[in-house]
Short mmCIF file of C-alpha atoms in Angstrom, two decimals:
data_model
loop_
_atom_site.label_atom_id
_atom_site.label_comp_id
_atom_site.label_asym_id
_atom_site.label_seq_id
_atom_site.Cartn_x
_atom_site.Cartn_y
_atom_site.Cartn_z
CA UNK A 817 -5.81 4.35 -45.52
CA UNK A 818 -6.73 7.17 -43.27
CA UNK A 819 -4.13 9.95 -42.35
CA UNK A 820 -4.61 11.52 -39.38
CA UNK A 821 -1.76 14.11 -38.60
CA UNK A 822 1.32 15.05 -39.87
CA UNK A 823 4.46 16.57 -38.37
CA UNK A 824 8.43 16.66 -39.03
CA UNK A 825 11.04 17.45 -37.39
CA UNK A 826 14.95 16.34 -37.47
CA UNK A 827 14.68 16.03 -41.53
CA UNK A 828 11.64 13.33 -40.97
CA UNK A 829 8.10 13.78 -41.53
CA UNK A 830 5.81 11.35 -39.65
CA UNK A 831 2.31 10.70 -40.28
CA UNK A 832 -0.31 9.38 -38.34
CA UNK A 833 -2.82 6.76 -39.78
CA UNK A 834 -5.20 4.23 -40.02
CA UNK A 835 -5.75 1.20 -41.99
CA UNK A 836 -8.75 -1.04 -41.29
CA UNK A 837 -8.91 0.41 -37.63
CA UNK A 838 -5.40 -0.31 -37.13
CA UNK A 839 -2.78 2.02 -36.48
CA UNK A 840 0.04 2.77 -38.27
CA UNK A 841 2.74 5.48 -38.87
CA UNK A 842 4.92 6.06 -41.93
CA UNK A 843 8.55 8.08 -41.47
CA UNK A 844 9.76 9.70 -44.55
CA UNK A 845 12.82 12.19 -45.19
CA UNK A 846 11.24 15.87 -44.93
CA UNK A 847 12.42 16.80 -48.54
CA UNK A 848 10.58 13.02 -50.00
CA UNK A 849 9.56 13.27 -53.20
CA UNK A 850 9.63 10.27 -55.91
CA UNK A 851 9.75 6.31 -54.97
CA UNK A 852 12.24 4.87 -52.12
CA UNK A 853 12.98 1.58 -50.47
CA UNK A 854 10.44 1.16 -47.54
CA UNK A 855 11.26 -1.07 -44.18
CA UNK A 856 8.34 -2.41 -41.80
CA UNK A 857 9.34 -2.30 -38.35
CA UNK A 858 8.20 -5.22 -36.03
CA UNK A 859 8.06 -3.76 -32.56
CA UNK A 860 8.71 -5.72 -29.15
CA UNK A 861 5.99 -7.41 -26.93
CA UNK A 862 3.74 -4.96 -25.03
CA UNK A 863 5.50 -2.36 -27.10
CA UNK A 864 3.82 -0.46 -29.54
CA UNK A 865 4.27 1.65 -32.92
CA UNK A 866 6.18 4.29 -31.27
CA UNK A 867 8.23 2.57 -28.90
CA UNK A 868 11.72 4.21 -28.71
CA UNK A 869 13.67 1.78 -29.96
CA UNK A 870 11.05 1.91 -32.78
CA UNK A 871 11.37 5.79 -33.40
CA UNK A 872 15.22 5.58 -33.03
CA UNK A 873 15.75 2.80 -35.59
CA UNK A 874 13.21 4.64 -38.04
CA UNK A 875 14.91 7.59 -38.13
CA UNK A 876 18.19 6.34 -38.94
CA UNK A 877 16.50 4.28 -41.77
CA UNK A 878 15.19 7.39 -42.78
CA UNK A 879 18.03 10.35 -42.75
CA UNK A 880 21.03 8.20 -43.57
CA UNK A 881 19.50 5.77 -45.58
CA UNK A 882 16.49 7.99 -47.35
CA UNK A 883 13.99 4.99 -46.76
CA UNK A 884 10.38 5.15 -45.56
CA UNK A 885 9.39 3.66 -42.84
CA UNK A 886 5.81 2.14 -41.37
CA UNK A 887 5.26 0.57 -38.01
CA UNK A 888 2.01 -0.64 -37.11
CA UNK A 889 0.52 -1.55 -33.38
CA UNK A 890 0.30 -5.18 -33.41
CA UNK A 891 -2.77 -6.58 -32.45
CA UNK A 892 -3.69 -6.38 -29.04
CA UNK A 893 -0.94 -3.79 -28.52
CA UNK A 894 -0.45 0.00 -28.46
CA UNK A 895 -4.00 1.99 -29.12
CA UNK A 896 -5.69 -1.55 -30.18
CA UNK A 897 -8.24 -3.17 -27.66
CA UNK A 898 -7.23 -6.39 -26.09
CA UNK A 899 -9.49 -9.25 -26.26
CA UNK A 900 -9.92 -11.73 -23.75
CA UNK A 901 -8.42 -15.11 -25.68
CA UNK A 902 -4.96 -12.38 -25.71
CA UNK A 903 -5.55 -11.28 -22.04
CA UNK A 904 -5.80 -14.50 -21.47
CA UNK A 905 -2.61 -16.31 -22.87
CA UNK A 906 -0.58 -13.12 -21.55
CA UNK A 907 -1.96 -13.65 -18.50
CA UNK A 908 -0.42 -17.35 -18.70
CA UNK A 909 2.58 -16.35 -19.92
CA UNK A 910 3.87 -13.97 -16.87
CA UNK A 911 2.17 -16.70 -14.39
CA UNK A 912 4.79 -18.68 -15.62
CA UNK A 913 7.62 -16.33 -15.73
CA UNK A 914 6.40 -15.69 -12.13
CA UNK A 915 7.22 -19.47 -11.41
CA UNK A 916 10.41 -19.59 -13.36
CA UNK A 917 9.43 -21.70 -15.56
CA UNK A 918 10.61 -22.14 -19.17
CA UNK A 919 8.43 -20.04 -21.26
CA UNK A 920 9.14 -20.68 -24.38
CA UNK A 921 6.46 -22.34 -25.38
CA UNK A 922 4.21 -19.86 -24.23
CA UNK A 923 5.52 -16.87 -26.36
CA UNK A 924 5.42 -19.20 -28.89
CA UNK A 925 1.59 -19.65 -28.56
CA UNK A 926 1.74 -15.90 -27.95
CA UNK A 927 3.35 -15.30 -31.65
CA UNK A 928 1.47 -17.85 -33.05
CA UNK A 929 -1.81 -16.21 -31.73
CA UNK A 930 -0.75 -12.50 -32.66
CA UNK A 931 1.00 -13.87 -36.54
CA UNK A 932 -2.25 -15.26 -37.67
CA UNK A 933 -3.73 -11.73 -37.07
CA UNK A 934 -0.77 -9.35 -37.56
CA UNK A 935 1.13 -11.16 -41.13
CA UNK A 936 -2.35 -9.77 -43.47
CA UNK A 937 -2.15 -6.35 -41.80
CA UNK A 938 0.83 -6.09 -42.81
CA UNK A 939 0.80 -7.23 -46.36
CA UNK A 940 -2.40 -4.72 -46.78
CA UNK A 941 -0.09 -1.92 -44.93
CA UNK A 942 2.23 -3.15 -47.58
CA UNK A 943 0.32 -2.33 -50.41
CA UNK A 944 -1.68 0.72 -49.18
CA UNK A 945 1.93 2.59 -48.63
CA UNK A 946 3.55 1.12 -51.75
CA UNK A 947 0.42 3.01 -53.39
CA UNK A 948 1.77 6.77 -52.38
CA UNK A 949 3.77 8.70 -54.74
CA UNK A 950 6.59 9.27 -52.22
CA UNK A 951 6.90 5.45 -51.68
CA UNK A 952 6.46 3.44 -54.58
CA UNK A 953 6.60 -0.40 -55.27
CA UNK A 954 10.37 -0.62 -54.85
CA UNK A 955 12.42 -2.94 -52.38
CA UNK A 956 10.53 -3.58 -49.18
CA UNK A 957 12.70 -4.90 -45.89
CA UNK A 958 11.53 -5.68 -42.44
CA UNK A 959 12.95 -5.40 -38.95
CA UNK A 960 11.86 -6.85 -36.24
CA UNK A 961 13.55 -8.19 -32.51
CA UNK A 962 11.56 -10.44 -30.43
CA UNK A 963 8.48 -10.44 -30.68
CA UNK A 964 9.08 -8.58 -33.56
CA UNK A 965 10.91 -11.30 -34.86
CA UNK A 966 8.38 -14.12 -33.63
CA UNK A 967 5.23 -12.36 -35.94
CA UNK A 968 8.20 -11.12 -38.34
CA UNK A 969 9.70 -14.65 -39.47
CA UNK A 970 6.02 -16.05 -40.62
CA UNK A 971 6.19 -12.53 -42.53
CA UNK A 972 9.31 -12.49 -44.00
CA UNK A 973 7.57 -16.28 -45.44
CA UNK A 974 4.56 -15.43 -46.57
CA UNK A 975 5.47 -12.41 -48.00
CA UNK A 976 7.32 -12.23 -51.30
CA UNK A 977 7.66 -8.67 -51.31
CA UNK A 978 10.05 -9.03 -48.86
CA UNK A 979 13.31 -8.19 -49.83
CA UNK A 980 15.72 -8.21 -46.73
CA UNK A 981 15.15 -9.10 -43.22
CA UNK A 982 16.74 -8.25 -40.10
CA UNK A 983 15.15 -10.26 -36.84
CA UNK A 984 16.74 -11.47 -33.73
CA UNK A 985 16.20 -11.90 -30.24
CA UNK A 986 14.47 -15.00 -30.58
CA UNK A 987 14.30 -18.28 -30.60
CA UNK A 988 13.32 -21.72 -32.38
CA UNK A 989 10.22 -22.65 -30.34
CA UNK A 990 7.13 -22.47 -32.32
CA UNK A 991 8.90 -21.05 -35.55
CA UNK A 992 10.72 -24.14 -37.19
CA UNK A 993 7.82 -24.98 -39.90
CA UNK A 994 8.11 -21.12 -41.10
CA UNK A 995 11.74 -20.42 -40.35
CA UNK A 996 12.24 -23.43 -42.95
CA UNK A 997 10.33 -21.11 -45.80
CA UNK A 998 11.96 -17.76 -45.30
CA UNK A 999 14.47 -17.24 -48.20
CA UNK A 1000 15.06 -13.50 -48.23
CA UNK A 1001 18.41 -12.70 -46.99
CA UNK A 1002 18.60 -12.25 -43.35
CA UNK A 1003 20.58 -10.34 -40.89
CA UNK A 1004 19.85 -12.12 -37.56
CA UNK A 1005 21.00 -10.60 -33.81
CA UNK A 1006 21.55 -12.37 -30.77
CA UNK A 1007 22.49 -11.45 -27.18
CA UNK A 1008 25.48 -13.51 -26.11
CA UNK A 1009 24.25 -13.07 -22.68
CA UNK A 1010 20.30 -12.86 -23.28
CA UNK A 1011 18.44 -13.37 -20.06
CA UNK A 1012 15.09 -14.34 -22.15
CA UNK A 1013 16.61 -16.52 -24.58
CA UNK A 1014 18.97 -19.39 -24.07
CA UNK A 1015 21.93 -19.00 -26.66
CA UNK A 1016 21.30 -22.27 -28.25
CA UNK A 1017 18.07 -21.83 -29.20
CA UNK A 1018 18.35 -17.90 -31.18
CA UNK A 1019 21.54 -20.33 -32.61
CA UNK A 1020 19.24 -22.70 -33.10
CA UNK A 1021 16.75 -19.96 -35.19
CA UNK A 1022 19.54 -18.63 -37.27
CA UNK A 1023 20.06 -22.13 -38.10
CA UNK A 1024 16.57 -23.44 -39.54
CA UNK A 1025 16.49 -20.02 -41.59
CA UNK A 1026 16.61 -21.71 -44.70
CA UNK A 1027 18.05 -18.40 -46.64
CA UNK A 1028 21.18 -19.07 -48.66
CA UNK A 1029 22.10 -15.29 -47.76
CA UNK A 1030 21.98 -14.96 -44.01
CA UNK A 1031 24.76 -13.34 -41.81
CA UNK A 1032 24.53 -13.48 -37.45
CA UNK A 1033 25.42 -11.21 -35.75
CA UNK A 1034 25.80 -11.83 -31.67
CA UNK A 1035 27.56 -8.85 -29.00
CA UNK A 1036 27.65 -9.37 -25.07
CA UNK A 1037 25.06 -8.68 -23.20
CA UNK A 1038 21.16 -9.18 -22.37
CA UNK A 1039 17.98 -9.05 -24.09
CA UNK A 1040 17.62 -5.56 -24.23
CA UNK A 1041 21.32 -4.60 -24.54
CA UNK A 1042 21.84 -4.80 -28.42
CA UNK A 1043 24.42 -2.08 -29.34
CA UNK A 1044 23.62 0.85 -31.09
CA UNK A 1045 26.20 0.10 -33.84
CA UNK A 1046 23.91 -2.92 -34.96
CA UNK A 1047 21.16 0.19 -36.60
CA UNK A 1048 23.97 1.25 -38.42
CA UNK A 1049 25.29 -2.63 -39.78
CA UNK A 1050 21.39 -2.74 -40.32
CA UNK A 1051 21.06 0.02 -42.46
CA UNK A 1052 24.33 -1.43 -44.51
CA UNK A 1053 22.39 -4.58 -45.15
CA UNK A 1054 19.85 -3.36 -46.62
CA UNK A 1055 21.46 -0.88 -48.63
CA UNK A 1056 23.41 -4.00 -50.00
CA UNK A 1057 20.42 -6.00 -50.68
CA UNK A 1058 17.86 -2.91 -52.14
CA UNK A 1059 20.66 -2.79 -54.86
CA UNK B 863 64.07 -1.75 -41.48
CA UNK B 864 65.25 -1.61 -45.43
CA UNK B 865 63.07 -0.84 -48.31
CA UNK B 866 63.30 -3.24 -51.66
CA UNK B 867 60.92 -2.03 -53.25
CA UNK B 868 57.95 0.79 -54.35
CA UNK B 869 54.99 0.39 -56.63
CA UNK B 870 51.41 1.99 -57.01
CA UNK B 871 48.88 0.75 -58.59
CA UNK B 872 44.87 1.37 -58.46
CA UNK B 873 45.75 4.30 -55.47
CA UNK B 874 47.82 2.02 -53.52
CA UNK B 875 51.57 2.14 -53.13
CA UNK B 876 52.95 -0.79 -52.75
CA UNK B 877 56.66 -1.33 -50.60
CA UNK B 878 58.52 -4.32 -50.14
CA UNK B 879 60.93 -4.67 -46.46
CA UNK B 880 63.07 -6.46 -44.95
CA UNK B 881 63.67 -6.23 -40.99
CA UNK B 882 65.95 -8.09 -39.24
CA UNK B 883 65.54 -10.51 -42.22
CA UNK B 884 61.66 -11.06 -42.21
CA UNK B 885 60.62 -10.02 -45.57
CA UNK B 886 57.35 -7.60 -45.28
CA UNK B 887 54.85 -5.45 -47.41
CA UNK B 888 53.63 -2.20 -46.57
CA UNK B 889 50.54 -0.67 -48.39
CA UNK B 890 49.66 3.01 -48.20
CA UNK B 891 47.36 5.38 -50.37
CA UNK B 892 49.48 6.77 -53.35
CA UNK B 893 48.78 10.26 -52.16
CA UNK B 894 49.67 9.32 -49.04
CA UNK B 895 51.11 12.60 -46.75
CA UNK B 896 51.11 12.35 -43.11
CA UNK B 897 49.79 9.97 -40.02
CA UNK B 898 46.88 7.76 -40.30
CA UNK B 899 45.65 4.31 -38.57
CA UNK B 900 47.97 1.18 -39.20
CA UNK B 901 46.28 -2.14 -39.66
CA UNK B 902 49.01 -5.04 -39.49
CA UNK B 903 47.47 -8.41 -41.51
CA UNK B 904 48.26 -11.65 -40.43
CA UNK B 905 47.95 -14.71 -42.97
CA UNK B 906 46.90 -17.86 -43.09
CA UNK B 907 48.51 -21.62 -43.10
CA UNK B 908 50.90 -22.14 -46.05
CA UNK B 909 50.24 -18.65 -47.33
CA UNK B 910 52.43 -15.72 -47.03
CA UNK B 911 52.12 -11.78 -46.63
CA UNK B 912 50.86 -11.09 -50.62
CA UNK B 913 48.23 -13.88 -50.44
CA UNK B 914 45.25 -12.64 -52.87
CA UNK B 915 43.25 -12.68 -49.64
CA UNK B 916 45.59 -10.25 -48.02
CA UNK B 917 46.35 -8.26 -51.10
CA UNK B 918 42.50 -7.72 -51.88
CA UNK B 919 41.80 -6.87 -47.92
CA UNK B 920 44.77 -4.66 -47.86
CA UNK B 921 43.40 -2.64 -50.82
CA UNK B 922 39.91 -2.34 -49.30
CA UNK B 923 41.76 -0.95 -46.31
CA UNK B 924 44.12 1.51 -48.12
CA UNK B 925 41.46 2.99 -50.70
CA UNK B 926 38.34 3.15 -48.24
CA UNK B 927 39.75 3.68 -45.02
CA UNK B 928 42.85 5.69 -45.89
CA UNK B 929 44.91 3.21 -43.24
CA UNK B 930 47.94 2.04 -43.82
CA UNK B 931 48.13 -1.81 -44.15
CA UNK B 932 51.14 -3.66 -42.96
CA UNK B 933 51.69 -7.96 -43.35
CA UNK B 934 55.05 -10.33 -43.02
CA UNK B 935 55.62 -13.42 -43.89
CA UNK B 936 54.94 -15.41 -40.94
CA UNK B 937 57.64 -17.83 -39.68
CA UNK B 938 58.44 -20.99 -42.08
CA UNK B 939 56.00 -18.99 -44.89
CA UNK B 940 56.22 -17.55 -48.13
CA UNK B 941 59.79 -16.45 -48.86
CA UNK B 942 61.42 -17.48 -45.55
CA UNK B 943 63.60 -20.81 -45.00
CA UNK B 944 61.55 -23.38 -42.80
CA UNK B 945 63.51 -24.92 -39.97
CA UNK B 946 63.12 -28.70 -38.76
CA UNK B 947 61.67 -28.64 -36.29
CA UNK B 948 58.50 -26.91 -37.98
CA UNK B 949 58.56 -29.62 -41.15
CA UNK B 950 58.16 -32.25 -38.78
CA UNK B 951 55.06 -30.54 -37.21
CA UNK B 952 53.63 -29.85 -40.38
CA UNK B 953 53.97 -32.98 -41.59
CA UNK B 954 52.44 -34.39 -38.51
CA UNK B 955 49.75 -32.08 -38.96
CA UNK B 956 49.24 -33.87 -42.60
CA UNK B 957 49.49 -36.87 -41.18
CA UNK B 958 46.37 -36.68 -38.85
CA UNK B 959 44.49 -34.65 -41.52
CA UNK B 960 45.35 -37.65 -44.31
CA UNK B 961 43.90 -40.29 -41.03
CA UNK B 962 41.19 -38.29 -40.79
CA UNK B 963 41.96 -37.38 -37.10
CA UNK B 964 40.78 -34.14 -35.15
CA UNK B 965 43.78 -32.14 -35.69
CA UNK B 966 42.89 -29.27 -33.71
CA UNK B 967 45.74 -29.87 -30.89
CA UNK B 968 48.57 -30.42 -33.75
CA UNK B 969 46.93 -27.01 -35.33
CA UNK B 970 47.43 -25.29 -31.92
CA UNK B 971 50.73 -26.91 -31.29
CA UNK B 972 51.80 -25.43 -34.63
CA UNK B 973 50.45 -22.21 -33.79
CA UNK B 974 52.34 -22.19 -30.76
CA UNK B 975 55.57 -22.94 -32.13
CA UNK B 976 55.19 -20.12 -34.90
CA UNK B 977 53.49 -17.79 -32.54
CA UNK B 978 56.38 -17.46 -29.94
CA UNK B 979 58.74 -15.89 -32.96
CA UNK B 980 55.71 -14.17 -34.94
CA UNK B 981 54.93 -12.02 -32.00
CA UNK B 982 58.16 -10.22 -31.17
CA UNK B 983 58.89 -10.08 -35.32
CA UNK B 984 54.99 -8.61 -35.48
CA UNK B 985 56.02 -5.64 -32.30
CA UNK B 986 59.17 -4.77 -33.85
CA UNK B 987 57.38 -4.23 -36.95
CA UNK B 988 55.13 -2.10 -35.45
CA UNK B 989 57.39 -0.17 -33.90
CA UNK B 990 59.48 1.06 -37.54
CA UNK B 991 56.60 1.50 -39.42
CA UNK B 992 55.24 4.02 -37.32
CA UNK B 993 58.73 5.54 -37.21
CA UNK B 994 57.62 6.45 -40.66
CA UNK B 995 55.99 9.96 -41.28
CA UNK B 996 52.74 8.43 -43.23
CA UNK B 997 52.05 6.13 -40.87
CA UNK B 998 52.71 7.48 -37.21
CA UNK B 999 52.15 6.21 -33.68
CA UNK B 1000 48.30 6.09 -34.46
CA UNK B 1001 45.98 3.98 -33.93
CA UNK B 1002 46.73 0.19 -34.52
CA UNK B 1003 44.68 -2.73 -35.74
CA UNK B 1004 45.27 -6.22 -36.54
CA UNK B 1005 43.39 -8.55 -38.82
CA UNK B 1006 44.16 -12.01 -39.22
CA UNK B 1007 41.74 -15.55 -39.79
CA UNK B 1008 42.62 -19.22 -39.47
CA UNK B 1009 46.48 -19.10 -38.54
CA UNK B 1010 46.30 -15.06 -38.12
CA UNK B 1011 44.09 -15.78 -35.50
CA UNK B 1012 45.94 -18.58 -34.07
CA UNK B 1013 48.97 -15.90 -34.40
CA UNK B 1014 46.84 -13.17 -33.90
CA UNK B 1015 45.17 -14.07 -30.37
CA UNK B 1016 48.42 -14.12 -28.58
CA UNK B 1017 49.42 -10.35 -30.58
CA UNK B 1018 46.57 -9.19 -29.31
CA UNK B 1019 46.96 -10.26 -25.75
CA UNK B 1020 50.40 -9.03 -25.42
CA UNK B 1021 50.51 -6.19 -27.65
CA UNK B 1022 48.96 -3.09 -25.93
CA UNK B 1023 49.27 -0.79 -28.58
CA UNK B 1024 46.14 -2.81 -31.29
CA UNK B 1025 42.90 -1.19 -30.08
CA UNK B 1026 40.87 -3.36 -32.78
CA UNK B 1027 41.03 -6.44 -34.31
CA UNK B 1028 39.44 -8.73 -36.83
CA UNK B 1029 39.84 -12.91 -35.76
CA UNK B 1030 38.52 -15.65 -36.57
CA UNK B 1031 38.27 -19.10 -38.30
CA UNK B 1032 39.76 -20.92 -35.80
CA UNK B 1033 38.51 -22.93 -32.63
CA UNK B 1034 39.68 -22.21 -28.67
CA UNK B 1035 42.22 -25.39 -28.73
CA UNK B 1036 45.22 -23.99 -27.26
CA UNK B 1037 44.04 -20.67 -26.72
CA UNK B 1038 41.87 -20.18 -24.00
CA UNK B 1039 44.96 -18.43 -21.84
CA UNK B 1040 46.02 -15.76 -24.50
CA UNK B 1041 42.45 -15.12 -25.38
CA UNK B 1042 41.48 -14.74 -21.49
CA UNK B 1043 44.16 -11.67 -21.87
CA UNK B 1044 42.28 -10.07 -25.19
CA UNK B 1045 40.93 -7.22 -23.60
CA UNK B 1046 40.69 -4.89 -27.17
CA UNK B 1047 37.66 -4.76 -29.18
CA UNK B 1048 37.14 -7.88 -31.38
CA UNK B 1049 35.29 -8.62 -34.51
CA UNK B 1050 34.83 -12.46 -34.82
CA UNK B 1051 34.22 -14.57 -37.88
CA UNK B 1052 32.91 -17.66 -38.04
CA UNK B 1053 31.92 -19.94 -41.38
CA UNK B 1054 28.55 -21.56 -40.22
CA UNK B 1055 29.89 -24.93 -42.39
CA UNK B 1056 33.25 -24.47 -41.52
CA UNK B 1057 34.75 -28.03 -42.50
CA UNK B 1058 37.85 -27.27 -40.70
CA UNK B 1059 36.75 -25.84 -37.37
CA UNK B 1060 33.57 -27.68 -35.57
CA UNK B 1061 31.16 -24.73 -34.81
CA UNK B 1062 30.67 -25.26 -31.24
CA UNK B 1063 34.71 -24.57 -30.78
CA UNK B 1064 34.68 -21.72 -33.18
CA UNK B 1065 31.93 -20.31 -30.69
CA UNK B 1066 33.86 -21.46 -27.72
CA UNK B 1067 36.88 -19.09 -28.38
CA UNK B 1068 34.40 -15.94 -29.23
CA UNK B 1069 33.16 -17.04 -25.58
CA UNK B 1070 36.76 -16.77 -24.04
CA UNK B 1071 37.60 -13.37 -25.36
CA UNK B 1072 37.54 -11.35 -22.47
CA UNK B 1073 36.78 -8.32 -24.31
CA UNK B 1074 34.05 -6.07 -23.10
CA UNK B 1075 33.06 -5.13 -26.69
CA UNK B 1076 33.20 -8.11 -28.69
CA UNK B 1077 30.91 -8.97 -31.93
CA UNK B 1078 30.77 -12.33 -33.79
CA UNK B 1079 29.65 -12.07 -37.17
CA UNK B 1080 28.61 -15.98 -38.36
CA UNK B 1081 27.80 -16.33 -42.20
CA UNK B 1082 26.82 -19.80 -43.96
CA UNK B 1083 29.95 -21.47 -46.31
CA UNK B 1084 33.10 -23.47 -45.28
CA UNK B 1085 36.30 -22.12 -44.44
CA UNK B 1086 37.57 -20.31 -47.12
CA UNK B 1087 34.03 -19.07 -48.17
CA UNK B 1088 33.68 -15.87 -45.96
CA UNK B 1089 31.89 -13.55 -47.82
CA UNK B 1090 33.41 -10.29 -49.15
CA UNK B 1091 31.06 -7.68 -47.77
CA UNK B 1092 32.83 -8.80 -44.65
CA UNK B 1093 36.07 -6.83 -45.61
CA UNK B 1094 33.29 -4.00 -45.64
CA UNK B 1095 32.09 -4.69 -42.35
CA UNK B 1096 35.63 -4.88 -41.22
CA UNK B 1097 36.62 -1.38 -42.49
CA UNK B 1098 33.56 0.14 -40.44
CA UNK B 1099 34.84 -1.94 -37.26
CA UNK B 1100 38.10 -0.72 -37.83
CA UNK B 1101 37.27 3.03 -38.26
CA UNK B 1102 34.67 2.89 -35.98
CA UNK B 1103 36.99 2.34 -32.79
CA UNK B 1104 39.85 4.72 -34.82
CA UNK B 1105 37.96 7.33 -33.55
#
């Protein structure tokens, strides 16, 4: 783990990094000192580490709820070089938006693609930030909406570390078989009037989560309209589950 | 409006009322000294204005938020006589549930018939308790599940003065006009196994609430198995459109 800058302001330091030639950032409260619960932020397709919903989110986690945060540039995304297989499928993917058709599938192949690649960076971005003093191996949550949720749900599966998930914006296609293994407790957010995903099927995701502890949460509006209350109900689950 | 009644106990004084001869319960902090936000509780089938469920939510309420908490026994509940006419629907109600019919029409004719006197008794008794100097024409909210929403969807329709309220556990049947008139914010609950209301019609009447800002909050269980960090959730709703 490489750090490559460092700068606060607001009460939050970021810092810059690397890990294996990917890039990360980690958000902590300016004053940090000692061990603190730590959330991994999922961003959004053809988003990136420092997307402002990202940045927004983090901070909140980090001044009201004195967590650290890391967020990572998925593969293929942010300062990462595309290969051609991605260009490829993406390329596929907005064809068919193009024609109207259903897409589903598509992003699913899309997450599918990106998981395989993005669920081992993040267990080794796991455990290179659990290994700094101002961090420590306490509770560990993730957040993630769309496609942040699509590479997120595999995560929140494989990874027993794990403690608390919030994801949302999705839906079933493609994410039944892991959906079925996630048993962390789960916040999960839908769009009552999401113009990406049909209601039934993010219904239809909250569903197959097979965690005994999960809670849905859906508000009007479309994809991208998620109220900003929902950082604040998201900061209150995980406070309730960190203990 | 007469007082019975005063108590305190864990912070929370307790009065017992009478108006117009519906018996009534008002909670306040025991420190209480001028206005603060009223929430008026509305109780379920067959139980009656000091329910646990009511008592334990009206607690929350008074110690966390500072509000003041008001409930009534509903028509035909708890320490008021029961006419005819409402024996014979209940036990026509009993009947279909014993046959193992869908009840949901005799559950909304019911509501009906209990909501056209608990509405009117429900104004006036928002109208002398904030006659009161620690309670005051503040804010109002209203909080009611199962037959409190049933009650409760019509209150809010027709009562201007709740700028908040809590529903849910109960399916559109009956209610699609009154809830086509809830304009006021609207936190929705729905049991994901509810064994009394099919899911698709609890959904449907979060779908016919024509309020702008309306959030459903689904958690796994049956009926009577919401869980309590929902009376949490509920507070922040509450004093989060208080102002």
């Amino acid at each position: 783990m490489r750090f490559i800058s460092q700068t606060s302001s607001d009460g939050v330091t970021e810092q810059l990094f690397t890990l294996d030639e990917v890039p990360g950032v980690l958000w902590t409260p300016e004053d940090a000192a000692g061990a603190r619960p730590l959330i991994l932020m999922g961003h959004g397709g053809g988003q990136h580490k420092k997307a402002p919903g990202i940045v927004a989110g983090a901070h909140r986690f980090v001044t009201e709820g004195g967590f650290a945060v890391v967020a990572l540039d998925a593969p293929n995304h942010g300062d990462r070089p595309k290969t051609e297989e991605f260009t490829r499928i993406v390329a596929e993917l907005r064809a068919g938006m193009v024609a109207g058709e259903d897409v589903a599938a598509r992003l699913a192949t899309m997450h599918e693609f990106l998981a395989e690649q993005a669920v081992p960076e993040w267990q080794a971005a796991l455990t290179a930030v659990q290994a700094l003093d101002l961090v420590g191996a306490g509770p560990v949550g993730y957040w993630g909406m769309s496609m942040g949720c699509g590479l997120g749900v595999p995560f929140t599966a494989a990874e027993p570390r794990v403690r608390a998930a919030v994801l949302g914006l999705l839906g079933l296609d493609g994410l039944a078989e892991a959906a079925a293994q996630v048993t962390a407790p789960v916040q999960f957010l839908l769009q009552w009037d999401d113009d990406r995903v049909p209601r039934a099927e993010g219904l239809a995701l909250f569903d197959a989560l097979a965690s005994a502890d999960k809670t849905l949460h859906a508000n009007p509006g479309k994809h991208g309209e998620v109220p900003e209350f929902e950082t604040g109900s998201a900061l209150q689950f995980f406070a309730r589950h960190f203990g």
